[in-house]
Amino acid sequence: MTKSLHTAYWFLLLCVVLQSCGVDARLKRADKEYAIGEYFSAGKIYQSVYANMDYRRRQLRASAAFRQGECNRLDNQPSKAANAYLAAIRNKYGDDIVYLRDAEVLQQAGNYAAAINNYKTYLKGHPDDQLAKNGLAGCQQAAAEAKLHPTFEIKYAGQFNSRNSSDYCPAFTDAEADALVFTSTRPGATNRKPSAITGFSQGDLYISEKNVAGQWEKPRPMDGGFNTDLDEGTPSFTQDGRTIYFTRCPAANGQNLGAQIYMASRSGGQWTEPQPVVLFKDSTITAAHPAISAHGDTLYFVSDAPGGFGEKDIWMSVREDGKWATPQDMGAQINTAGNEMFPFAAPDGSLYFSSNGHAGLGGLDIYHAVKTKDGWNVIHMPMPINSNADDFGITFKYGRLEGFFSSNRGNSRGYDHIWSFEQPVNEYVLSGFVADNHKQRLGDAIVRMVGTDGTNARIRVKKDGTFRFSLRPNADYVFLATCRGYLNEASKLSTQGVKESKAYALNFSLIPIGKPVELENIFYDFGKWTLTKESETSLNALVKILKDNPNITIELDSHTDRVGTAAFNQTLSEKRAQSVVDYLIQAGISADRLTAKGFGSSQPVTVDAALAKKYPFLKEGVSLDDTLINALTPDQQAIANQINRRTEFRVIKTTYGLQ
């Protein structure tokens, strides 16, 4: 019995030793693959080691979990990375960098509240860390950006994308924008095993062209010597479409040797054999993601060359005497301690690129850098172009805010896909009609429009009196409606600051010349001539008519009902007419353009079609005199008296102030 126990003890000890040796060996293998950038395969080993490691080796478990998180983060699996970093934190990982890394992947997963907590934890020990400060600012601005009205519309570009593969970094082949080249990991172009770096198949260049109907054709591998057993992608073309630059990742003995930029040219439709572009004397320096300027004289690219600001920076080189000059780092206004990648050189000299170092929504975000006298002004592209996922590889139609970009948003497996975007042109449309004061349309009216945008138009309305104008953004307009035999009417409208399409309605009601026009809603105190507050709206409308028509003079006529003596009603009406004149004078109208007259109850109303329609007991053409009113019921008499009580105006002259 004692001998058996002794044997079991040594057997268990041997198992522990062997297991420990096995764990250490696998960790060394994982560390080696991690060092050469094979994050996918290294991450799987770290995950296995962590899961099977003795709980008593807490420090080593924490290290394995952190390294797994790093592999998952670099391999674009933020959710898995967040779980691994959490395991490292629980096992008391000794470097607080884990809080920064966890914050970054939580931000990329859209968990801004948790990301903010981790950024703040890290900043306690590193208050000057710009990467952490930018990350915190990005989380805090995400909620504010989500409330803004989107200035771009995006759509999933299914005509280019494949299932269970990545499609990304689109580029128009020339200024015509009728052919698109992009990177794809779909099977079919070349047969290769999955990349040890990403776990996905390596990329090839595919092309899609528009047919005669303007529809995109099914993508196919690019002709020529572009696609090999190596990894190719990130194309960029000169504006004339005759030169292409792209990235190829060479390998030797199964080992990744970084990335290198290649170029090819064509004439007559055939591409030359791609040749490497020599940018650094040291051939071991990685150069990738080329972006050639429109005329081919400046090359922007991504490199981890010494002298940069972070992990990967954007560099540039100028072509001099047929050779590329010594590359220059783009500087601290563009590059950060993080990664700046996937540049696009716009024809106007500005630069678009992606970064996870500037303040953003998470992962890689797209930025627009505009050249200024002091360097570069870097602008974060708004939602929905940017999201908490990776957004990168943008390309534009020449001279338009429209094109395609790449994103892995909404894809749990991390596949990148191509999306379209455009900035809708806001439409500002004005429509309306011109009618008289009885709402009868005036088919021979004219509407004049003058705008601060230079517009000066004179439009005759349609037979039904309607009109329609297209307006421009950020402009002020003045309109004047005219018609023979009627007073002019003016109006104003502005599109200043209007960010969305909008339909405007503007209707004109013209006053006839020489005919009495009732001023509606003119009220006086009972038995008096004092105007009430409720009368101001109608009186101010009359002020506007007089100012719109500065060459007219008018007569103000006041009428009473039959209640009271004739003498009393005559005096009351005269004073009421004068009260209106006094109001107009106080509003700035010259007294010599105004005449007040009172008629008491001597001019009862003659019923027109509108009154007859409104009050069926009244017949069109009859006068509301004593004889008719006496024959009505008491309620009908009250209505007739109310109709007779009125203030009118009519145009006397149209030549005031003219020689």
PDB file of C-alpha atoms in Angstrom, residues 152-397:
ATOM      1  CA  PHE A 152     -24.588  61.770 -45.527  1.00  0.00           C
ATOM      2  CA  GLU A 153     -26.703  58.800 -46.535  1.00  0.00           C
ATOM      3  CA  ILE A 154     -25.096  55.359 -46.620  1.00  0.00           C
ATOM      4  CA  LYS A 155     -26.176  52.025 -48.090  1.00  0.00           C
ATOM      5  CA  TYR A 156     -24.789  48.508 -47.993  1.00  0.00           C
ATOM      6  CA  ALA A 157     -23.240  47.984 -51.440  1.00  0.00           C
ATOM      7  CA  GLY A 158     -24.334  44.377 -51.882  1.00  0.00           C
ATOM      8  CA  GLN A 159     -23.358  44.306 -55.555  1.00  0.00           C
ATOM      9  CA  PHE A 160     -19.683  44.214 -54.533  1.00  0.00           C
ATOM     10  CA  ASN A 161     -19.758  42.169 -51.339  1.00  0.00           C
ATOM     11  CA  SER A 162     -19.389  38.411 -50.872  1.00  0.00           C
ATOM     12  CA  ARG A 163     -20.505  36.052 -48.106  1.00  0.00           C
ATOM     13  CA  ASN A 164     -18.053  34.826 -45.466  1.00  0.00           C
ATOM     14  CA  SER A 165     -15.294  36.989 -46.959  1.00  0.00           C
ATOM     15  CA  SER A 166     -14.058  40.535 -46.702  1.00  0.00           C
ATOM     16  CA  ASP A 167     -14.390  43.158 -49.430  1.00  0.00           C
ATOM     17  CA  TYR A 168     -12.750  46.499 -48.762  1.00  0.00           C
ATOM     18  CA  CYS A 169     -10.651  49.473 -49.891  1.00  0.00           C
ATOM     19  CA  PRO A 170     -12.557  50.401 -53.063  1.00  0.00           C
ATOM     20  CA  ALA A 171     -10.979  52.763 -55.593  1.00  0.00           C
ATOM     21  CA  PHE A 172     -12.359  54.272 -58.791  1.00  0.00           C
ATOM     22  CA  THR A 173     -10.090  53.553 -61.744  1.00  0.00           C
ATOM     23  CA  ASP A 174     -10.365  57.087 -63.165  1.00  0.00           C
ATOM     24  CA  ALA A 175     -12.320  60.327 -63.055  1.00  0.00           C
ATOM     25  CA  GLU A 176     -15.224  58.771 -65.000  1.00  0.00           C
ATOM     26  CA  ALA A 177     -16.032  56.557 -61.962  1.00  0.00           C
ATOM     27  CA  ASP A 178     -17.485  53.773 -64.117  1.00  0.00           C
ATOM     28  CA  ALA A 179     -15.145  51.051 -62.815  1.00  0.00           C
ATOM     29  CA  LEU A 180     -14.304  50.133 -59.223  1.00  0.00           C
ATOM     30  CA  VAL A 181     -11.355  48.052 -58.009  1.00  0.00           C
ATOM     31  CA  PHE A 182     -11.267  46.685 -54.478  1.00  0.00           C
ATOM     32  CA  THR A 183      -9.652  44.073 -52.256  1.00  0.00           C
ATOM     33  CA  SER A 184     -11.486  40.797 -51.686  1.00  0.00           C
ATOM     34  CA  THR A 185     -10.714  37.612 -49.752  1.00  0.00           C
ATOM     35  CA  ARG A 186     -13.404  35.629 -51.586  1.00  0.00           C
ATOM     36  CA  PRO A 187     -12.330  32.278 -53.041  1.00  0.00           C
ATOM     37  CA  GLY A 188     -11.690  32.009 -56.748  1.00  0.00           C
ATOM     38  CA  ALA A 189      -8.836  34.226 -57.878  1.00  0.00           C
ATOM     39  CA  THR A 190      -5.939  32.277 -56.339  1.00  0.00           C
ATOM     40  CA  ASN A 191      -5.945  29.304 -54.020  1.00  0.00           C
ATOM     41  CA  ARG A 192      -4.296  29.996 -50.698  1.00  0.00           C
ATOM     42  CA  LYS A 193      -4.529  28.900 -47.135  1.00  0.00           C
ATOM     43  CA  PRO A 194      -5.881  31.326 -44.503  1.00  0.00           C
ATOM     44  CA  SER A 195      -3.534  34.008 -43.254  1.00  0.00           C
ATOM     45  CA  ALA A 196      -1.833  33.356 -39.935  1.00  0.00           C
ATOM     46  CA  ILE A 197      -2.209  37.078 -39.268  1.00  0.00           C
ATOM     47  CA  THR A 198      -5.976  37.443 -39.663  1.00  0.00           C
ATOM     48  CA  GLY A 199      -7.291  33.909 -40.026  1.00  0.00           C
ATOM     49  CA  PHE A 200      -8.959  34.959 -43.281  1.00  0.00           C
ATOM     50  CA  SER A 201      -7.893  34.174 -46.814  1.00  0.00           C
ATOM     51  CA  GLN A 202      -5.411  36.596 -48.280  1.00  0.00           C
ATOM     52  CA  GLY A 203      -6.613  39.383 -50.536  1.00  0.00           C
ATOM     53  CA  ASP A 204      -6.822  39.741 -54.297  1.00  0.00           C
ATOM     54  CA  LEU A 205      -7.785  42.678 -56.489  1.00  0.00           C
ATOM     55  CA  TYR A 206     -11.242  42.512 -58.046  1.00  0.00           C
ATOM     56  CA  ILE A 207     -12.909  44.862 -60.512  1.00  0.00           C
ATOM     57  CA  SER A 208     -16.523  45.728 -61.234  1.00  0.00           C
ATOM     58  CA  GLU A 209     -17.578  47.835 -64.217  1.00  0.00           C
ATOM     59  CA  LYS A 210     -20.788  49.614 -65.139  1.00  0.00           C
ATOM     60  CA  ASN A 211     -22.722  48.294 -68.110  1.00  0.00           C
ATOM     61  CA  VAL A 212     -24.562  50.362 -70.736  1.00  0.00           C
ATOM     62  CA  ALA A 213     -27.565  50.546 -68.408  1.00  0.00           C
ATOM     63  CA  GLY A 214     -25.424  52.115 -65.674  1.00  0.00           C
ATOM     64  CA  GLN A 215     -25.580  49.005 -63.469  1.00  0.00           C
ATOM     65  CA  TRP A 216     -22.538  47.483 -61.770  1.00  0.00           C
ATOM     66  CA  GLU A 217     -21.505  44.140 -63.235  1.00  0.00           C
ATOM     67  CA  LYS A 218     -20.508  41.111 -61.154  1.00  0.00           C
ATOM     68  CA  PRO A 219     -16.980  41.586 -59.762  1.00  0.00           C
ATOM     69  CA  ARG A 220     -14.178  39.584 -61.369  1.00  0.00           C
ATOM     70  CA  PRO A 221     -10.442  39.232 -60.643  1.00  0.00           C
ATOM     71  CA  MET A 222      -8.342  41.954 -62.248  1.00  0.00           C
ATOM     72  CA  ASP A 223      -6.572  40.943 -65.429  1.00  0.00           C
ATOM     73  CA  GLY A 224      -2.806  41.143 -65.528  1.00  0.00           C
ATOM     74  CA  GLY A 225      -0.139  40.178 -63.048  1.00  0.00           C
ATOM     75  CA  PHE A 226      -1.825  41.649 -59.980  1.00  0.00           C
ATOM     76  CA  ASN A 227      -3.101  38.561 -58.189  1.00  0.00           C
ATOM     77  CA  THR A 228      -0.614  35.992 -56.940  1.00  0.00           C
ATOM     78  CA  ASP A 229      -0.343  33.511 -54.079  1.00  0.00           C
ATOM     79  CA  LEU A 230       0.619  36.500 -51.935  1.00  0.00           C
ATOM     80  CA  ASP A 231      -1.667  39.057 -50.297  1.00  0.00           C
ATOM     81  CA  GLU A 232      -2.628  41.986 -52.587  1.00  0.00           C
ATOM     82  CA  GLY A 233      -4.883  44.941 -51.912  1.00  0.00           C
ATOM     83  CA  THR A 234      -5.486  48.684 -51.283  1.00  0.00           C
ATOM     84  CA  PRO A 235      -5.431  49.940 -54.897  1.00  0.00           C
ATOM     85  CA  SER A 236      -5.023  53.588 -55.888  1.00  0.00           C
ATOM     86  CA  PHE A 237      -5.181  55.108 -59.387  1.00  0.00           C
ATOM     87  CA  THR A 238      -4.030  58.327 -60.972  1.00  0.00           C
ATOM     88  CA  GLN A 239      -6.853  60.516 -62.229  1.00  0.00           C
ATOM     89  CA  ASP A 240      -6.324  59.467 -65.865  1.00  0.00           C
ATOM     90  CA  GLY A 241      -6.562  55.789 -64.884  1.00  0.00           C
ATOM     91  CA  ARG A 242      -3.259  54.896 -66.538  1.00  0.00           C
ATOM     92  CA  THR A 243      -1.262  54.067 -63.386  1.00  0.00           C
ATOM     93  CA  ILE A 244      -2.144  51.866 -60.418  1.00  0.00           C
ATOM     94  CA  TYR A 245      -0.415  51.540 -57.063  1.00  0.00           C
ATOM     95  CA  PHE A 246      -1.259  48.715 -54.669  1.00  0.00           C
ATOM     96  CA  THR A 247       0.078  46.733 -51.718  1.00  0.00           C
ATOM     97  CA  ARG A 248       1.622  43.265 -51.903  1.00  0.00           C
ATOM     98  CA  CYS A 249       2.785  41.320 -48.851  1.00  0.00           C
ATOM     99  CA  PRO A 250       5.779  39.140 -49.730  1.00  0.00           C
ATOM    100  CA  ALA A 251       6.676  36.003 -47.791  1.00  0.00           C
ATOM    101  CA  ALA A 252       9.629  33.636 -47.580  1.00  0.00           C
ATOM    102  CA  ASN A 253       9.720  30.162 -46.065  1.00  0.00           C
ATOM    103  CA  GLY A 254       6.172  30.645 -44.840  1.00  0.00           C
ATOM    104  CA  GLN A 255       7.078  33.805 -42.947  1.00  0.00           C
ATOM    105  CA  ASN A 256       5.439  37.181 -43.549  1.00  0.00           C
ATOM    106  CA  LEU A 257       7.960  39.804 -44.695  1.00  0.00           C
ATOM    107  CA  GLY A 258       5.816  42.865 -44.139  1.00  0.00           C
ATOM    108  CA  ALA A 259       4.317  44.852 -47.009  1.00  0.00           C
ATOM    109  CA  GLN A 260       5.557  46.583 -50.136  1.00  0.00           C
ATOM    110  CA  ILE A 261       4.032  48.996 -52.634  1.00  0.00           C
ATOM    111  CA  TYR A 262       3.883  47.987 -56.300  1.00  0.00           C
ATOM    112  CA  MET A 263       2.865  49.943 -59.382  1.00  0.00           C
ATOM    113  CA  ALA A 264       1.872  49.180 -62.959  1.00  0.00           C
ATOM    114  CA  SER A 265       0.867  51.272 -65.959  1.00  0.00           C
ATOM    115  CA  ARG A 266      -1.142  50.643 -69.068  1.00  0.00           C
ATOM    116  CA  SER A 267      -1.568  51.819 -72.616  1.00  0.00           C
ATOM    117  CA  GLY A 268      -4.030  50.317 -75.035  1.00  0.00           C
ATOM    118  CA  GLY A 269      -5.796  48.436 -72.258  1.00  0.00           C
ATOM    119  CA  GLN A 270      -2.934  46.154 -71.203  1.00  0.00           C
ATOM    120  CA  TRP A 271      -1.237  46.480 -67.838  1.00  0.00           C
ATOM    121  CA  THR A 272       2.511  46.169 -67.478  1.00  0.00           C
ATOM    122  CA  GLU A 273       3.942  43.675 -64.994  1.00  0.00           C
ATOM    123  CA  PRO A 274       3.742  45.222 -61.501  1.00  0.00           C
ATOM    124  CA  GLN A 275       7.057  46.513 -60.169  1.00  0.00           C
ATOM    125  CA  PRO A 276       8.050  47.355 -56.596  1.00  0.00           C
ATOM    126  CA  VAL A 277       8.209  51.047 -55.656  1.00  0.00           C
ATOM    127  CA  VAL A 278      11.445  51.833 -53.839  1.00  0.00           C
ATOM    128  CA  LEU A 279      10.812  54.386 -51.089  1.00  0.00           C
ATOM    129  CA  PHE A 280      13.327  53.483 -48.346  1.00  0.00           C
ATOM    130  CA  LYS A 281      16.900  52.340 -48.681  1.00  0.00           C
ATOM    131  CA  ASP A 282      16.229  49.780 -45.975  1.00  0.00           C
ATOM    132  CA  SER A 283      14.162  47.104 -47.729  1.00  0.00           C
ATOM    133  CA  THR A 284      12.932  45.692 -44.410  1.00  0.00           C
ATOM    134  CA  ILE A 285      10.820  48.797 -43.712  1.00  0.00           C
ATOM    135  CA  THR A 286       7.147  48.213 -44.384  1.00  0.00           C
ATOM    136  CA  ALA A 287       5.354  50.474 -46.861  1.00  0.00           C
ATOM    137  CA  ALA A 288       1.678  49.892 -47.642  1.00  0.00           C
ATOM    138  CA  HIS A 289      -1.714  51.490 -48.407  1.00  0.00           C
ATOM    139  CA  PRO A 290      -0.602  53.772 -51.265  1.00  0.00           C
ATOM    140  CA  ALA A 291      -2.640  56.842 -52.197  1.00  0.00           C
ATOM    141  CA  ILE A 292      -1.435  58.560 -55.338  1.00  0.00           C
ATOM    142  CA  SER A 293      -2.322  62.180 -56.038  1.00  0.00           C
ATOM    143  CA  ALA A 294      -4.524  62.975 -59.022  1.00  0.00           C
ATOM    144  CA  HIS A 295      -1.591  63.791 -61.308  1.00  0.00           C
ATOM    145  CA  GLY A 296       0.764  61.182 -59.941  1.00  0.00           C
ATOM    146  CA  ASP A 297       3.393  63.487 -58.436  1.00  0.00           C
ATOM    147  CA  THR A 298       2.813  62.794 -54.718  1.00  0.00           C
ATOM    148  CA  LEU A 299       2.503  59.407 -53.044  1.00  0.00           C
ATOM    149  CA  TYR A 300       0.992  59.037 -49.580  1.00  0.00           C
ATOM    150  CA  PHE A 301       1.441  55.712 -47.821  1.00  0.00           C
ATOM    151  CA  VAL A 302       1.553  53.941 -44.459  1.00  0.00           C
ATOM    152  CA  SER A 303       4.735  52.804 -42.744  1.00  0.00           C
ATOM    153  CA  ASP A 304       6.176  51.844 -39.389  1.00  0.00           C
ATOM    154  CA  ALA A 305       9.500  53.403 -40.358  1.00  0.00           C
ATOM    155  CA  PRO A 306      11.689  54.846 -37.580  1.00  0.00           C
ATOM    156  CA  GLY A 307      11.004  58.466 -36.723  1.00  0.00           C
ATOM    157  CA  GLY A 308       7.217  58.148 -36.650  1.00  0.00           C
ATOM    158  CA  PHE A 309       4.789  59.159 -33.936  1.00  0.00           C
ATOM    159  CA  GLY A 310       3.061  55.870 -33.260  1.00  0.00           C
ATOM    160  CA  GLU A 311       2.502  52.326 -34.388  1.00  0.00           C
ATOM    161  CA  LYS A 312       1.807  53.124 -38.048  1.00  0.00           C
ATOM    162  CA  ASP A 313       2.064  56.595 -39.558  1.00  0.00           C
ATOM    163  CA  ILE A 314       1.157  58.185 -42.868  1.00  0.00           C
ATOM    164  CA  TRP A 315       4.163  59.278 -44.883  1.00  0.00           C
ATOM    165  CA  MET A 316       4.560  61.066 -48.200  1.00  0.00           C
ATOM    166  CA  SER A 317       7.064  61.212 -51.030  1.00  0.00           C
ATOM    167  CA  VAL A 318       7.279  63.599 -53.988  1.00  0.00           C
ATOM    168  CA  ARG A 319       8.343  62.444 -57.427  1.00  0.00           C
ATOM    169  CA  GLU A 320      11.476  64.299 -58.568  1.00  0.00           C
ATOM    170  CA  ASP A 321      13.265  63.623 -61.858  1.00  0.00           C
ATOM    171  CA  GLY A 322      11.447  60.344 -62.275  1.00  0.00           C
ATOM    172  CA  LYS A 323      12.331  59.072 -58.785  1.00  0.00           C
ATOM    173  CA  TRP A 324      10.596  59.180 -55.444  1.00  0.00           C
ATOM    174  CA  ALA A 325      12.283  61.532 -52.984  1.00  0.00           C
ATOM    175  CA  THR A 326      13.117  60.567 -49.410  1.00  0.00           C
ATOM    176  CA  PRO A 327       9.792  60.015 -47.616  1.00  0.00           C
ATOM    177  CA  GLN A 328       8.648  62.492 -44.994  1.00  0.00           C
ATOM    178  CA  ASP A 329       6.395  61.745 -42.035  1.00  0.00           C
ATOM    179  CA  MET A 330       3.160  63.746 -42.294  1.00  0.00           C
ATOM    180  CA  GLY A 331       3.652  65.114 -38.798  1.00  0.00           C
ATOM    181  CA  ALA A 332       1.886  65.256 -35.455  1.00  0.00           C
ATOM    182  CA  GLN A 333      -1.247  67.013 -36.732  1.00  0.00           C
ATOM    183  CA  ILE A 334      -2.120  63.877 -38.694  1.00  0.00           C
ATOM    184  CA  ASN A 335      -0.199  61.089 -36.983  1.00  0.00           C
ATOM    185  CA  THR A 336      -0.734  59.993 -33.379  1.00  0.00           C
ATOM    186  CA  ALA A 337       0.538  57.366 -30.972  1.00  0.00           C
ATOM    187  CA  GLY A 338      -2.027  55.010 -32.531  1.00  0.00           C
ATOM    188  CA  ASN A 339      -2.451  53.869 -36.131  1.00  0.00           C
ATOM    189  CA  GLU A 340      -3.066  56.119 -39.114  1.00  0.00           C
ATOM    190  CA  MET A 341      -3.823  54.140 -42.257  1.00  0.00           C
ATOM    191  CA  PHE A 342      -5.696  53.889 -45.560  1.00  0.00           C
ATOM    192  CA  PRO A 343      -5.082  57.394 -46.970  1.00  0.00           C
ATOM    193  CA  PHE A 344      -6.975  58.821 -49.940  1.00  0.00           C
ATOM    194  CA  ALA A 345      -5.613  61.842 -51.823  1.00  0.00           C
ATOM    195  CA  ALA A 346      -8.439  64.129 -52.922  1.00  0.00           C
ATOM    196  CA  PRO A 347      -8.028  66.211 -56.113  1.00  0.00           C
ATOM    197  CA  ASP A 348      -8.321  69.448 -54.094  1.00  0.00           C
ATOM    198  CA  GLY A 349      -5.152  68.599 -52.158  1.00  0.00           C
ATOM    199  CA  SER A 350      -6.885  67.483 -48.983  1.00  0.00           C
ATOM    200  CA  LEU A 351      -6.339  64.044 -47.479  1.00  0.00           C
ATOM    201  CA  TYR A 352      -8.717  61.442 -46.081  1.00  0.00           C
ATOM    202  CA  PHE A 353      -7.402  58.717 -43.791  1.00  0.00           C
ATOM    203  CA  SER A 354      -8.389  56.371 -40.982  1.00  0.00           C
ATOM    204  CA  SER A 355      -7.097  56.456 -37.430  1.00  0.00           C
ATOM    205  CA  ASN A 356      -7.663  54.897 -34.037  1.00  0.00           C
ATOM    206  CA  GLY A 357      -5.515  57.534 -32.358  1.00  0.00           C
ATOM    207  CA  HIS A 358      -7.569  60.682 -32.904  1.00  0.00           C
ATOM    208  CA  ALA A 359     -10.743  61.234 -30.907  1.00  0.00           C
ATOM    209  CA  GLY A 360     -13.369  59.059 -32.579  1.00  0.00           C
ATOM    210  CA  LEU A 361     -16.310  56.723 -32.101  1.00  0.00           C
ATOM    211  CA  GLY A 362     -14.251  53.533 -31.800  1.00  0.00           C
ATOM    212  CA  GLY A 363     -11.917  51.381 -33.873  1.00  0.00           C
ATOM    213  CA  LEU A 364     -10.714  53.038 -37.054  1.00  0.00           C
ATOM    214  CA  ASP A 365     -12.583  56.223 -37.930  1.00  0.00           C
ATOM    215  CA  ILE A 366     -12.322  58.231 -41.143  1.00  0.00           C
ATOM    216  CA  TYR A 367     -10.906  61.769 -40.970  1.00  0.00           C
ATOM    217  CA  HIS A 368     -10.552  64.607 -43.457  1.00  0.00           C
ATOM    218  CA  ALA A 369      -7.349  66.651 -43.321  1.00  0.00           C
ATOM    219  CA  VAL A 370      -7.438  70.062 -44.994  1.00  0.00           C
ATOM    220  CA  LYS A 371      -4.237  71.983 -45.696  1.00  0.00           C
ATOM    221  CA  THR A 372      -3.919  75.332 -43.910  1.00  0.00           C
ATOM    222  CA  LYS A 373      -1.170  77.920 -43.572  1.00  0.00           C
ATOM    223  CA  ASP A 374      -0.306  76.366 -40.207  1.00  0.00           C
ATOM    224  CA  GLY A 375      -0.283  72.741 -41.382  1.00  0.00           C
ATOM    225  CA  TRP A 376      -3.356  70.531 -41.396  1.00  0.00           C
ATOM    226  CA  ASN A 377      -6.832  70.869 -39.948  1.00  0.00           C
ATOM    227  CA  VAL A 378      -8.090  67.341 -39.160  1.00  0.00           C
ATOM    228  CA  ILE A 379     -11.881  66.900 -39.167  1.00  0.00           C
ATOM    229  CA  HIS A 380     -13.722  63.826 -37.918  1.00  0.00           C
ATOM    230  CA  MET A 381     -16.158  62.585 -40.566  1.00  0.00           C
ATOM    231  CA  PRO A 382     -19.689  62.475 -39.124  1.00  0.00           C
ATOM    232  CA  MET A 383     -22.078  59.615 -38.539  1.00  0.00           C
ATOM    233  CA  PRO A 384     -23.167  57.515 -40.316  1.00  0.00           C
ATOM    234  CA  ILE A 385     -19.912  57.309 -42.276  1.00  0.00           C
ATOM    235  CA  ASN A 386     -18.171  56.668 -38.973  1.00  0.00           C
ATOM    236  CA  SER A 387     -19.378  54.186 -36.375  1.00  0.00           C
ATOM    237  CA  ASN A 388     -17.973  52.423 -33.323  1.00  0.00           C
ATOM    238  CA  ALA A 389     -16.623  49.705 -35.682  1.00  0.00           C
ATOM    239  CA  ASP A 390     -13.707  49.994 -38.134  1.00  0.00           C
ATOM    240  CA  ASP A 391     -14.423  52.488 -40.915  1.00  0.00           C
ATOM    241  CA  PHE A 392     -11.735  52.991 -43.541  1.00  0.00           C
ATOM    242  CA  GLY A 393     -10.721  52.907 -47.194  1.00  0.00           C
ATOM    243  CA  ILE A 394     -12.856  55.765 -48.518  1.00  0.00           C
ATOM    244  CA  THR A 395     -12.955  56.808 -52.183  1.00  0.00           C
ATOM    245  CA  PHE A 396     -14.821  59.622 -53.936  1.00  0.00           C
ATOM    246  CA  LYS A 397     -16.272  60.220 -57.348  1.00  0.00           C
TER     247      LYS A 397
END
